[in-house]
PDB file of C-alpha atoms and ligand atoms in Angstrom:
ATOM      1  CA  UNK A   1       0.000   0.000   0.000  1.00  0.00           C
ATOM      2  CA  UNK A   2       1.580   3.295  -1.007  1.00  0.00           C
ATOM      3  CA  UNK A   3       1.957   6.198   1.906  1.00  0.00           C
ATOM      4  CA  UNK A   4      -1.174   7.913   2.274  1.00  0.00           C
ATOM      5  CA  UNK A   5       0.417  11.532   2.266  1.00  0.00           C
ATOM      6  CA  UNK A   6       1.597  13.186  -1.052  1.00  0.00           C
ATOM      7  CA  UNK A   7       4.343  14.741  -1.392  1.00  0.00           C
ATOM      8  CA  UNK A   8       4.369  18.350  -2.907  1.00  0.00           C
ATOM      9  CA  UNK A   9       6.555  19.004  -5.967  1.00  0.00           C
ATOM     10  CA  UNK A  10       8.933  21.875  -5.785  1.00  0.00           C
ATOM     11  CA  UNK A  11       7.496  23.142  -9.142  1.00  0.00           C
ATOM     12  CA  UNK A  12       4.088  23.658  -7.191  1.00  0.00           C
ATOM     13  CA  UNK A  13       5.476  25.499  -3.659  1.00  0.00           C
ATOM     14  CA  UNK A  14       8.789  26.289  -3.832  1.00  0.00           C
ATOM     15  CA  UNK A  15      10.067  23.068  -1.846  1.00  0.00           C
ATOM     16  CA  UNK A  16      11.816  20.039  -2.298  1.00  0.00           C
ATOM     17  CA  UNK A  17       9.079  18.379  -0.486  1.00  0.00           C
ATOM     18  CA  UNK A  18       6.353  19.025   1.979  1.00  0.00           C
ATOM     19  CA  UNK A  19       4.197  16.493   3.799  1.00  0.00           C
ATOM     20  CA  UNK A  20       0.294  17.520   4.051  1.00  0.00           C
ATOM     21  CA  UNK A  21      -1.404  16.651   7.589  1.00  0.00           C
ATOM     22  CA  UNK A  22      -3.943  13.500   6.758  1.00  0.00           C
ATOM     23  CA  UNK A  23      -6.807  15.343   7.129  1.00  0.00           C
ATOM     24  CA  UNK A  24      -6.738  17.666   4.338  1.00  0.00           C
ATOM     25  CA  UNK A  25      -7.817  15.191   1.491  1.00  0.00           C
ATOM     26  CA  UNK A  26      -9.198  17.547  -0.933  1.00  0.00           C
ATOM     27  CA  UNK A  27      -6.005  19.356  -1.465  1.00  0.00           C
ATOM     28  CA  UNK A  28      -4.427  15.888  -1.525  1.00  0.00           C
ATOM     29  CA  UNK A  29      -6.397  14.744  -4.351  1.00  0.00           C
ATOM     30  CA  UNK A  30      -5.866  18.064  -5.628  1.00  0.00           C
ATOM     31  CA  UNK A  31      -2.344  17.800  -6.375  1.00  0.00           C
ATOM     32  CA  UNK A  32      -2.635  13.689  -7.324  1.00  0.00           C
ATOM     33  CA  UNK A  33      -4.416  14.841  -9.728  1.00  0.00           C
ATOM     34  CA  UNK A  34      -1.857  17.763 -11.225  1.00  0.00           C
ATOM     35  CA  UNK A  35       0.170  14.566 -10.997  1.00  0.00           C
ATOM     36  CA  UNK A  36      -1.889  11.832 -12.560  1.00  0.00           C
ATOM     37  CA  UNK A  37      -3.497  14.081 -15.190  1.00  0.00           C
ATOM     38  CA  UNK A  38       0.038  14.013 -16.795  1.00  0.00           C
ATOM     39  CA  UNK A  39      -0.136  10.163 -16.777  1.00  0.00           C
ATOM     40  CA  UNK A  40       1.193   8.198 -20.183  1.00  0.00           C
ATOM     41  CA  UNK A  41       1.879   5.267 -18.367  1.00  0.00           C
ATOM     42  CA  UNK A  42      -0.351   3.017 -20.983  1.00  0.00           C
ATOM     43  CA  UNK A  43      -1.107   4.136 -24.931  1.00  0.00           C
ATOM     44  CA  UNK A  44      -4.399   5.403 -23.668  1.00  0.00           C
ATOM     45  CA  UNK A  45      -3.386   8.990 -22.830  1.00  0.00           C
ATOM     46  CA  UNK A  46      -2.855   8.999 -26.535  1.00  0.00           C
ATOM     47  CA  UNK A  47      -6.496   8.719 -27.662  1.00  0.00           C
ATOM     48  CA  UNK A  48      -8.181  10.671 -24.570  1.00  0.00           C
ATOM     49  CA  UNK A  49      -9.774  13.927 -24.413  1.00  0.00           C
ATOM     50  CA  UNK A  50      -9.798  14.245 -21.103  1.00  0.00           C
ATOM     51  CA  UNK A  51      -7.934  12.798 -18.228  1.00  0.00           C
ATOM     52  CA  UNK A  52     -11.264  11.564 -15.439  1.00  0.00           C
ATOM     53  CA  UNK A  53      -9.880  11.334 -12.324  1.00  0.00           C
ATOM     54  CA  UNK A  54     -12.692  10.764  -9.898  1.00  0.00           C
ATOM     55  CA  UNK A  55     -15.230  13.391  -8.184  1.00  0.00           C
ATOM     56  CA  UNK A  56     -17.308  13.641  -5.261  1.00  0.00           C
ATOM     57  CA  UNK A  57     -16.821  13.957  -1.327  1.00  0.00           C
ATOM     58  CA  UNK A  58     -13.780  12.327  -0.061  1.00  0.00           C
ATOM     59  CA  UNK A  59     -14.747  12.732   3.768  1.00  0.00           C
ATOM     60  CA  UNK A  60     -17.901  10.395   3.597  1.00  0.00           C
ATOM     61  CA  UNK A  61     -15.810   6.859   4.150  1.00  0.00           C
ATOM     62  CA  UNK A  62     -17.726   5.477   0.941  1.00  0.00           C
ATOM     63  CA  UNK A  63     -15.954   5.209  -2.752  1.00  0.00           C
ATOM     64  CA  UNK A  64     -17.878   3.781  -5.527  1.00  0.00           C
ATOM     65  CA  UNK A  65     -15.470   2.608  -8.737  1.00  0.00           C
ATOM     66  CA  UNK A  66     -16.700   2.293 -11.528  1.00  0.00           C
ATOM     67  CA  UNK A  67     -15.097   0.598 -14.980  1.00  0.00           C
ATOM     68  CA  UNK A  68     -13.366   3.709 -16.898  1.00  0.00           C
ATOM     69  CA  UNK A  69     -14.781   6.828 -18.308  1.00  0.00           C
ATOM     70  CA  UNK A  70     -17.148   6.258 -21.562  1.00  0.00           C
ATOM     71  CA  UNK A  71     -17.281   8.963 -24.708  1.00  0.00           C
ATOM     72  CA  UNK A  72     -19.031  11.680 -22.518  1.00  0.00           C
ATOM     73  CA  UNK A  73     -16.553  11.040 -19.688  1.00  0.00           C
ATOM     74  CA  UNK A  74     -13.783  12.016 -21.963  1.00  0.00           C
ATOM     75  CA  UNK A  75     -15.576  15.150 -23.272  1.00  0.00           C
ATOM     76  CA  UNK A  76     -16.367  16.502 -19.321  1.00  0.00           C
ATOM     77  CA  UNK A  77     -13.132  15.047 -17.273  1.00  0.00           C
ATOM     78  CA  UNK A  78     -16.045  13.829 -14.544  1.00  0.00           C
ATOM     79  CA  UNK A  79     -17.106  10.290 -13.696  1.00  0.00           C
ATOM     80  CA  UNK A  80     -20.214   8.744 -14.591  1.00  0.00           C
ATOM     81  CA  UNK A  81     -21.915  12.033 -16.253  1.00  0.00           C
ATOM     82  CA  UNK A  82     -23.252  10.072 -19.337  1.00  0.00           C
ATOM     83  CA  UNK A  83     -26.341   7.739 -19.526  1.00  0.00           C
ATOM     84  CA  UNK A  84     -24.871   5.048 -17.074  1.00  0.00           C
ATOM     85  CA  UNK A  85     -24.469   8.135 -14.821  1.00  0.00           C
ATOM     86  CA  UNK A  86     -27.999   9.055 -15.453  1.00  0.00           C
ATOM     87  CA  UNK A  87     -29.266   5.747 -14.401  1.00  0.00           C
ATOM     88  CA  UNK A  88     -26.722   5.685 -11.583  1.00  0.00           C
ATOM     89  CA  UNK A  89     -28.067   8.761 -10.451  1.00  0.00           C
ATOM     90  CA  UNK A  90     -31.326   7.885 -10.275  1.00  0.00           C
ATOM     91  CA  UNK A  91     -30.812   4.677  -8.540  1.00  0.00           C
ATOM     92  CA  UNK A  92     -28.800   5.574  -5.564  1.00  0.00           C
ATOM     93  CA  UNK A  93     -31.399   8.115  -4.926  1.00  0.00           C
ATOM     94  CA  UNK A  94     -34.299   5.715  -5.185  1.00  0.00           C
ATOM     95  CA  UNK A  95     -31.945   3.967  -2.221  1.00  0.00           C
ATOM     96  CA  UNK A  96     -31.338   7.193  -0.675  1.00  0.00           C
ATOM     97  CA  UNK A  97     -28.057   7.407  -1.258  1.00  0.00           C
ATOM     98  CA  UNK A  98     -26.613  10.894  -2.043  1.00  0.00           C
ATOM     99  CA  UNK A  99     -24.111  10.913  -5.134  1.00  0.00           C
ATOM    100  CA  UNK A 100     -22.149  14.180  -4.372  1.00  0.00           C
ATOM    101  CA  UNK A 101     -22.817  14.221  -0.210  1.00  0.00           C
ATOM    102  CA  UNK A 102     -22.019  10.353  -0.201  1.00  0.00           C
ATOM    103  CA  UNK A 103     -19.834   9.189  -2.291  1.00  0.00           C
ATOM    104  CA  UNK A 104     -16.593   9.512  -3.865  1.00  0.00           C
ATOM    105  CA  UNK A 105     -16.775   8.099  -7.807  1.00  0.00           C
ATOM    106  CA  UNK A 106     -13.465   6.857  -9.503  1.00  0.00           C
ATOM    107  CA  UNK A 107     -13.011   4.291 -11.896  1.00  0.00           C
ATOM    108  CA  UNK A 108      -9.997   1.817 -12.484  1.00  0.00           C
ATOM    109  CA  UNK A 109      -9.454   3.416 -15.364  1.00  0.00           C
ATOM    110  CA  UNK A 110      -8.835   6.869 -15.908  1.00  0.00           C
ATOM    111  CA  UNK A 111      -8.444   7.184 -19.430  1.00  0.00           C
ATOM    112  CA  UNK A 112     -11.182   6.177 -22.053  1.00  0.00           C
ATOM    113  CA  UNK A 113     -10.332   2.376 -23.350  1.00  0.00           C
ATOM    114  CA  UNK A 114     -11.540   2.653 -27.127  1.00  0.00           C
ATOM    115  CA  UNK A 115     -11.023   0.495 -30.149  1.00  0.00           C
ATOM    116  CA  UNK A 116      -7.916   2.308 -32.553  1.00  0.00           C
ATOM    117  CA  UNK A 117      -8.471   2.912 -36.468  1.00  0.00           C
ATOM    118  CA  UNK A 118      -5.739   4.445 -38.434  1.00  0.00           C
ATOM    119  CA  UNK A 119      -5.772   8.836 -38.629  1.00  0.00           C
ATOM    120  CA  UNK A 120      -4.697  10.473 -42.130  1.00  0.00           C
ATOM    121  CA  UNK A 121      -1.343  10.807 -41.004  1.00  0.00           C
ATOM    122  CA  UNK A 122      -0.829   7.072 -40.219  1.00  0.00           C
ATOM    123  CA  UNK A 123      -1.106   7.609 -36.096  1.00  0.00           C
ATOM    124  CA  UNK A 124      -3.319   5.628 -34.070  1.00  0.00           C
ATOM    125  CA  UNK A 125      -6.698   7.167 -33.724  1.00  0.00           C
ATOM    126  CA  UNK A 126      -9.744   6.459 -31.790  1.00  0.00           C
ATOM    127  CA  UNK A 127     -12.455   4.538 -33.573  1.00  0.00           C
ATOM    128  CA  UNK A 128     -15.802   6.391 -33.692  1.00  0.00           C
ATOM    129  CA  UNK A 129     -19.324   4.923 -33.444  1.00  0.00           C
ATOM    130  CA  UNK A 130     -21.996   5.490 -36.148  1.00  0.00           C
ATOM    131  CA  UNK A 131     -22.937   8.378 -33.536  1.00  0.00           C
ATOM    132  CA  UNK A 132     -19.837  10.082 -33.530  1.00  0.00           C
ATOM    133  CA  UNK A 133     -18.344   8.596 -30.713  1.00  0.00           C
ATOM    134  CA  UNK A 134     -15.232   6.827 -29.358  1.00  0.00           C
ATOM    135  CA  UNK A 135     -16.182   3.320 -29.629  1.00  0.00           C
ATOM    136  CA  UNK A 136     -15.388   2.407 -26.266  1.00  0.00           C
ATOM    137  CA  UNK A 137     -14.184  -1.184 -25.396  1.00  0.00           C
ATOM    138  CA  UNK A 138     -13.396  -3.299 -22.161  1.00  0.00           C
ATOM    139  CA  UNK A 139     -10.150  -2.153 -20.137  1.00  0.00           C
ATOM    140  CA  UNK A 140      -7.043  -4.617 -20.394  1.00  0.00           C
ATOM    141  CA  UNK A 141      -5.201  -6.170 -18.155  1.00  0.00           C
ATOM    142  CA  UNK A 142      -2.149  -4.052 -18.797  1.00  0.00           C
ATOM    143  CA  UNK A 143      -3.885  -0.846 -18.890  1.00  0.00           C
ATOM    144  CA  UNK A 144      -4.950  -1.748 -15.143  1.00  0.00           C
ATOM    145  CA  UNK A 145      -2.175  -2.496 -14.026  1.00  0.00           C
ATOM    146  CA  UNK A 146      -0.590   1.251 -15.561  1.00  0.00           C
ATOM    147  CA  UNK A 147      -3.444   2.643 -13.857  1.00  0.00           C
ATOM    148  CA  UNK A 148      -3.664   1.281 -10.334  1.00  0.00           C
ATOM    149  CA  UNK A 149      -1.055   3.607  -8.649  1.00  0.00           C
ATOM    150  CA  UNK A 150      -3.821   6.403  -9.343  1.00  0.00           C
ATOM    151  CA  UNK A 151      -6.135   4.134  -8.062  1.00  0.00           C
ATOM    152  CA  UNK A 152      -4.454   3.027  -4.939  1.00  0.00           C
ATOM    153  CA  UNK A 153      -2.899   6.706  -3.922  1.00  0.00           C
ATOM    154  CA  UNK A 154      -6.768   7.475  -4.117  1.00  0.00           C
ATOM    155  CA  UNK A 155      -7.656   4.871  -1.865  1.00  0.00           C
ATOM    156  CA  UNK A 156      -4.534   5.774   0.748  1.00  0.00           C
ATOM    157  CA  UNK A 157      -5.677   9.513   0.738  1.00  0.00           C
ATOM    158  CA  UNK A 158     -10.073   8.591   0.913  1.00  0.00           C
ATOM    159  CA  UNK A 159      -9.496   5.625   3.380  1.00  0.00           C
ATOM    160  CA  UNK A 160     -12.792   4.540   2.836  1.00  0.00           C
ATOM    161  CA  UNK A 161     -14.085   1.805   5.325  1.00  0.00           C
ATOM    162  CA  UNK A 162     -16.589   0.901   2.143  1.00  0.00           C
ATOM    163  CA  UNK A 163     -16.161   0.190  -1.629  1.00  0.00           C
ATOM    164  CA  UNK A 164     -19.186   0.033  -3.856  1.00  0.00           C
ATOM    165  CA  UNK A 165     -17.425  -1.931  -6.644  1.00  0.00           C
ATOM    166  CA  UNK A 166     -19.717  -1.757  -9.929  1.00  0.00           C
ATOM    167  CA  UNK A 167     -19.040  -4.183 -12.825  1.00  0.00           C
ATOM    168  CA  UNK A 168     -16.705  -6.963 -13.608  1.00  0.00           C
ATOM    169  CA  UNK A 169     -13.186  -4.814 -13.743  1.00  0.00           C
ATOM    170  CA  UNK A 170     -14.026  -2.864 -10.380  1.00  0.00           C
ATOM    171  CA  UNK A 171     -15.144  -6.235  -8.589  1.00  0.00           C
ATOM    172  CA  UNK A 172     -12.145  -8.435 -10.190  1.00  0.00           C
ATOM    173  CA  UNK A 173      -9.886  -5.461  -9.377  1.00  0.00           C
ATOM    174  CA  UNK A 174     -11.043  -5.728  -5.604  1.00  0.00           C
ATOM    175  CA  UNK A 175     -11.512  -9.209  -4.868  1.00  0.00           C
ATOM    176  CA  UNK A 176      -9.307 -11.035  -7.660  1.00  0.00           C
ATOM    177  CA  UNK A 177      -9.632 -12.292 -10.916  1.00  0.00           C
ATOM    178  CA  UNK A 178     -10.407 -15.579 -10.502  1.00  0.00           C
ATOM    179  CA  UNK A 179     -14.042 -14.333  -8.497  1.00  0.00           C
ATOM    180  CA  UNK A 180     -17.111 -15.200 -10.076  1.00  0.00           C
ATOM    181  CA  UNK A 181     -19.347 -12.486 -10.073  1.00  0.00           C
ATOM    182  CA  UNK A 182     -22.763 -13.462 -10.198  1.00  0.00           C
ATOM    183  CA  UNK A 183     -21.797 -15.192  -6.952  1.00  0.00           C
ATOM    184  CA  UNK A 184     -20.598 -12.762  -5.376  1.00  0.00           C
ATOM    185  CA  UNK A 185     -23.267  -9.963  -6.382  1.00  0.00           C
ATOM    186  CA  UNK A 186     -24.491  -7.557  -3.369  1.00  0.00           C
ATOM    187  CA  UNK A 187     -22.491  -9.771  -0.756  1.00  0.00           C
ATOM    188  CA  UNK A 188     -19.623  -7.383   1.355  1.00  0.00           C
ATOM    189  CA  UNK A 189     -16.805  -8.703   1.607  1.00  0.00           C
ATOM    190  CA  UNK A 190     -13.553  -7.591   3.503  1.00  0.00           C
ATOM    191  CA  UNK A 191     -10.207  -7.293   1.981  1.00  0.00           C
ATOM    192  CA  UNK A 192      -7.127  -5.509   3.067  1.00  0.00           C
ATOM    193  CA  UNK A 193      -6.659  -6.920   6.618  1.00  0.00           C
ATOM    194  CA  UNK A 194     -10.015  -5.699   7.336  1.00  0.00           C
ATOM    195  CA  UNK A 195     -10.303  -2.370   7.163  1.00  0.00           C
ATOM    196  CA  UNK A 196     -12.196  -1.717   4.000  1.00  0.00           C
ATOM    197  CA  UNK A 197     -15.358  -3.695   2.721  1.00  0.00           C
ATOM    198  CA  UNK A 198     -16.308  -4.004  -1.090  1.00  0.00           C
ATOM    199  CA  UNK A 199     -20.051  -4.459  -1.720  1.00  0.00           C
ATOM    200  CA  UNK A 200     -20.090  -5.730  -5.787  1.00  0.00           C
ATOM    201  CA  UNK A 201     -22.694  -4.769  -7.699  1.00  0.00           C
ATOM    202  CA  UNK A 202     -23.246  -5.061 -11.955  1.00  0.00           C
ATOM    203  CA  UNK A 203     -22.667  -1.791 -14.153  1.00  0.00           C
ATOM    204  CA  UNK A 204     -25.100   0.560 -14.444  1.00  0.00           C
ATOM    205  CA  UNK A 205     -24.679   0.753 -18.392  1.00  0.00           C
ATOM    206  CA  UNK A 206     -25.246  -3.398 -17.758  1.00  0.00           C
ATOM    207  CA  UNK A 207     -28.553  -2.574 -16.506  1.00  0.00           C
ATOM    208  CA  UNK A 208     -29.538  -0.305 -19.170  1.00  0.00           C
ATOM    209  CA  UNK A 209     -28.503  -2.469 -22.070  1.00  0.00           C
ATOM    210  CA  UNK A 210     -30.440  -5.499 -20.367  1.00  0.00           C
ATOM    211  CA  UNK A 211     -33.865  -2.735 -20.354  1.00  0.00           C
ATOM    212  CA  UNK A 212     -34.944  -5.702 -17.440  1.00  0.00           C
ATOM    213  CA  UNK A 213     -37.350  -4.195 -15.667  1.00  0.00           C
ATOM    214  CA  UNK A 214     -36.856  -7.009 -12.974  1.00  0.00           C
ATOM    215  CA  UNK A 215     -33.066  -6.262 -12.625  1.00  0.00           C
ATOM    216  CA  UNK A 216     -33.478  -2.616 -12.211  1.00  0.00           C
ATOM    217  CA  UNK A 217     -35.730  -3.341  -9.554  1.00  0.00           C
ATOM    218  CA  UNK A 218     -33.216  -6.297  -8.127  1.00  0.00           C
ATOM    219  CA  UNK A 219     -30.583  -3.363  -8.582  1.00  0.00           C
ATOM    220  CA  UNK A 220     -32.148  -1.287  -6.837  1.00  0.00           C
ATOM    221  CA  UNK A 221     -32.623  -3.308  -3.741  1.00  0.00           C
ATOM    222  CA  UNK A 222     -29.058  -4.463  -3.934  1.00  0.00           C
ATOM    223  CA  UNK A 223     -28.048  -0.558  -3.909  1.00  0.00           C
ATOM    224  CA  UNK A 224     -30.408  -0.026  -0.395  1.00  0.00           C
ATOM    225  CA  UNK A 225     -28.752  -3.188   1.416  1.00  0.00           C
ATOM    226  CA  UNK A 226     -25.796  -1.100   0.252  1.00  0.00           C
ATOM    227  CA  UNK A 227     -27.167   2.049   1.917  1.00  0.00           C
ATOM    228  CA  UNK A 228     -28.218  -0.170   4.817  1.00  0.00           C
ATOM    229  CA  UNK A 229     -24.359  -1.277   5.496  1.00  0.00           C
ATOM    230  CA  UNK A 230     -23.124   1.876   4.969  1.00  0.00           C
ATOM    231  CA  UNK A 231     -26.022   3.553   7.369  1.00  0.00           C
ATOM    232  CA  UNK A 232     -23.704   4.677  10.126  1.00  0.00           C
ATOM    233  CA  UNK A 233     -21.936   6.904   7.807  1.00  0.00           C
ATOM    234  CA  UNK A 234     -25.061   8.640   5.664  1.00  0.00           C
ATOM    235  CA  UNK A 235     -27.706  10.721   7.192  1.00  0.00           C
ATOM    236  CA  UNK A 236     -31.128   9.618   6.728  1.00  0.00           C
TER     237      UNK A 236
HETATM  238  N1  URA B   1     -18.812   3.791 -16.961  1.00  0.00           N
HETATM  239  C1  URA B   1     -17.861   3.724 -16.007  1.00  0.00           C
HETATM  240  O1  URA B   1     -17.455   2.661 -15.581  1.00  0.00           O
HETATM  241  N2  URA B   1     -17.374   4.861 -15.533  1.00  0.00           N
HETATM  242  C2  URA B   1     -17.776   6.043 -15.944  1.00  0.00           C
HETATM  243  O2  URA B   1     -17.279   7.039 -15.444  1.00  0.00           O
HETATM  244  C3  URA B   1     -18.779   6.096 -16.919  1.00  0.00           C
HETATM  245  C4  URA B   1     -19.277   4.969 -17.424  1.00  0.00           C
END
């Protein structure tokens, strides 16, 4: 696990280094982000618009991670604003669960995964849809692994006692690749020695493609045991 303080550059304040008191975790993820948003670890920062780190209230105790950021991500630089965010949206309020008071929304990705065609002056560009759109495609294994540090240096500066792990790459990310997700669907599990818990649930954008009126309503439900777990640490 990496240090949960971040160290200042001297191009930002003058110093060689400066350690920030623990507490002061929006400036933190402030200044990861100056950091991150620089990122070419992986081809992806190639092919992005926009760098999505994560957004929301980092005091709450509660992340939610999604996949990576879709075509409208990219445009906006914010997490979950397109029509999985919608959805999103709507359910955690149907479960009374606050998006911007309660949670703090990453994904493992923060660059837009999308399927490369070939740009007039022979460079990799990204594929668009038959709407205009990067065609967006499932994260690799590789790209994850590039991306993690941002990841993990978010979860050292959130601490969040609870993880609301949404889709197959969040939930394998969390609990291992070898899981099998259907099992494991709106069960909490503890990993790292204890001190956070990962509720998995499916992808919004899952639940919108299925247009199952029954699994809305199943996701629903899963999202208030969520809210019921997490109870201590939202206001009713
Ligand atoms: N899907 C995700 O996993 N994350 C986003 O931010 C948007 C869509």
């Amino acid at each position: 696990m990496k240090d949960p303080r971040v160290l200042i550059w001297r191009e930002v304040l003058g110093f060689d280094r400066v350690w920030l008191p623990d507490s002061n975790k929006k400036l933190k993820l402030f200044l990861l982000e100056q950091q991150a948003s620089k990122c070419k670890k992986c081809p992806l920062f190639r092919t992005r618009e926009k760098f999505v780190f994560g957004w929301g209230n980092p005091y709450s105790g509660i992340m939610a991670v999604g996949e990576a950021p879709g075509p409208d991500e990219d445009k906006l630089g914010k997490p979950f604003v397109g029509r999985a965010g919608e959805f999103l949206n709507y359910a955690l309020k149907e479960a009374g669960i606050d998006r911007e008071r309660d949670l703090y929304i990453a994904n493992v990705l923060k660059c837009i995964p999308v399927e490369l065609a070939t740009g007039t002056n022979g460079n990799p560009v990204a594929l668009l849809n038959k709407y205009g759109k990067k065609s967006f495609r499932a994260p690799n294994k590789a790209e994850i692994a590039a991306c993690s540090e941002w990841l993990e240096s978010q979860i050292s500066i959130i601490k969040p006692r609870f993880i609301l792990a949404m889709g197959n790459p969040s939930v394998r990310y969390f609990l291992g690749d070898k899981v099998n997700i259907t099992a494991v669907l709106g069960t909490p599990r503890k990993i790292r020695d204890g001190s956070i818990t990962v509720f998995p649930v499916l992808h919004p954008s899952y639940i919108i493609r299925k247009k199952n009126p029954d699994l809305e309503k199943l996701y629903i439900q899963q999202l208030k045991n969520f809210k019921e777990l997490v109870s201590e640490l939202i206001p009713d």
